[in-house]
């Protein structure tokens, strides 16, 4: 699956879920390690916030685009949907995250994991995050895999 993340918190979630090799586009504010393949930067700073390069987004040919709520200068769903409005092929799925609270971050982790083959990893990551934020030591005992 080809993922574009136009929201820095979403990029961190994608990477935490081990989906960094699926990233094909990010914002200029996202941090992506050099070990990740070629990732296009699809935004730049504008007067009213991030400006989306719609042509570059279209060329990235994503299956999933993760956006913020459009507040505080982030790219929202409308410009993404407008980019693919005239496309006769299937447009990408657009997931809007509101990660301005702990609940929003946790919901974002589960939502991204549910759309990908990483739902179990998303639930474990959420459990670990909650346990850590509550100061609870949590140890996971995973079954060994037969050889």
Coordinates of C-alpha atoms in Angstrom, one line a residue:
X1 CA 0.0 0.0 0.0
X2 CA 1.2 3.5 -0.9
X3 CA 0.8 5.9 2.0
X4 CA 1.0 9.7 2.0
X5 CA 1.0 11.4 5.4
X6 CA 0.2 15.1 5.4
X7 CA 0.2 15.4 9.2
X8 CA 3.5 15.0 11.2
X9 CA 1.8 13.0 14.1
X10 CA 0.4 10.6 11.5
X11 CA 3.9 10.1 10.0
X12 CA 5.2 9.2 13.5
X13 CA 2.3 6.7 13.9
X14 CA 3.0 5.1 10.4
X15 CA 6.7 4.7 11.4
X16 CA 5.9 3.4 14.8
X17 CA 3.7 0.7 13.2
X18 CA 6.5 -0.4 11.0
X19 CA 5.0 0.9 7.8
X20 CA 7.7 3.4 7.0
X21 CA 8.6 1.6 3.8
X22 CA 5.0 2.2 2.6
X23 CA 5.4 6.0 2.8
X24 CA 5.6 7.7 -0.6
X25 CA 4.9 11.3 0.5
X26 CA 5.0 13.6 3.6
X27 CA 4.9 17.2 4.6
X28 CA 8.0 19.4 4.8
X29 CA 7.5 19.3 8.6
X30 CA 7.7 15.5 8.9
X31 CA 10.9 13.7 10.0
X32 CA 11.7 10.5 8.0
X33 CA 14.8 8.6 8.6
X34 CA 17.3 8.2 5.8
X35 CA 16.7 4.4 5.8
X36 CA 13.3 4.9 4.3
X37 CA 13.1 4.8 0.5
X38 CA 12.5 7.8 -1.6
X39 CA 9.7 9.9 0.0
X40 CA 8.4 13.0 -1.8
X41 CA 7.9 16.2 0.1
X42 CA 4.4 17.4 -0.9
X43 CA 4.0 20.7 1.0
X44 CA 5.8 23.9 1.7
X45 CA 5.3 26.7 4.1
X46 CA 2.7 29.2 3.0
X47 CA 1.2 32.4 4.3
X48 CA -1.8 30.7 5.8
X49 CA -0.1 27.4 6.7
X50 CA 1.1 24.4 4.7
X51 CA 0.5 24.6 0.9
X52 CA -0.1 21.3 -0.8
X53 CA 1.6 20.5 -4.2
X54 CA -1.5 18.9 -5.7
X55 CA 0.4 17.7 -8.8
X56 CA 3.1 16.0 -6.7
X57 CA 0.3 14.4 -4.6
X58 CA -1.4 13.1 -7.7
X59 CA 1.9 11.8 -9.1
X60 CA 2.6 9.9 -5.8
X61 CA -0.4 7.7 -6.6
X62 CA -1.3 7.0 -3.0
X63 CA -3.8 4.4 -1.8
X64 CA -4.2 6.1 1.5
X65 CA -3.7 9.8 2.4
X66 CA -3.6 10.7 6.1
X67 CA -4.4 14.4 6.9
X68 CA -4.9 16.6 9.9
X69 CA -8.1 18.4 10.7
X70 CA -7.1 21.5 8.7
X71 CA -6.6 23.5 11.8
X72 CA -3.4 25.3 12.7
X73 CA -2.2 25.4 9.1
X74 CA -2.3 21.7 8.5
X75 CA -3.6 20.2 5.2
X76 CA -7.1 19.0 5.6
X77 CA -9.2 16.5 3.6
X78 CA -10.7 19.1 1.1
X79 CA -7.6 19.9 -0.9
X80 CA -6.7 16.2 -1.1
X81 CA -10.2 15.3 -2.3
X82 CA -10.1 18.2 -4.8
X83 CA -6.8 16.8 -6.2
X84 CA -8.5 13.6 -7.2
X85 CA -11.9 14.9 -8.0
X86 CA -11.5 14.6 -11.8
X87 CA -9.6 11.3 -11.7
X88 CA -11.6 8.6 -13.3
X89 CA -9.7 5.9 -11.4
X90 CA -10.4 5.1 -7.8
X91 CA -9.3 8.0 -5.6
X92 CA -7.3 7.2 -2.5
X93 CA -8.8 6.7 0.9
X94 CA -8.5 9.8 3.1
X95 CA -8.2 9.4 6.8
X96 CA -8.5 12.6 9.0
X97 CA -6.7 12.4 12.4
X98 CA -7.2 14.8 15.2
X99 CA -4.2 14.1 17.3
X100 CA -4.3 17.2 19.5
X101 CA -5.1 15.1 22.6
X102 CA -4.0 11.8 24.0
X103 CA -7.3 10.3 23.0
X104 CA -6.8 11.6 19.5
X105 CA -3.4 10.0 19.3
X106 CA -4.6 6.7 20.5
X107 CA -7.6 6.8 18.1
X108 CA -5.1 7.6 15.3
X109 CA -2.9 4.7 16.1
X110 CA -5.9 2.3 16.0
X111 CA -7.4 3.9 12.9
X112 CA -4.1 3.6 10.9
X113 CA -3.6 0.1 12.1
X114 CA -7.1 -0.9 11.2
X115 CA -6.6 0.3 7.6
X116 CA -3.4 -1.6 7.3
X117 CA -2.4 -5.2 8.0
X118 CA -1.0 -3.9 11.4
X119 CA -4.1 -3.8 13.6
X120 CA -2.6 -6.1 16.2
X121 CA 0.5 -4.0 16.3
X122 CA -1.6 -0.9 16.7
X123 CA -3.4 -2.3 19.6
X124 CA -0.2 -3.4 21.3
X125 CA 1.4 0.1 20.7
X126 CA -1.7 1.7 22.1
X127 CA -1.6 -0.5 25.2
X128 CA 2.1 0.3 25.7
X129 CA 1.5 4.0 25.3
X130 CA -1.4 4.0 27.8
X131 CA 0.6 1.9 30.3
X132 CA 3.6 4.2 30.0
X133 CA 1.6 7.3 30.4
X134 CA 0.0 5.9 33.6
X135 CA 3.4 4.8 35.0
X136 CA 2.6 1.1 34.8
X137 CA 5.4 -1.3 34.0
X138 CA 4.1 -3.6 31.4
X139 CA 5.8 -6.7 30.1
X140 CA 4.5 -8.6 27.1
X141 CA 5.2 -12.3 26.9
X142 CA 5.0 -13.3 23.2
X143 CA 4.7 -17.0 22.2
X144 CA 7.8 -18.4 20.5
X145 CA 7.4 -19.3 16.9
X146 CA 8.0 -22.9 16.0
X147 CA 11.1 -23.5 13.9

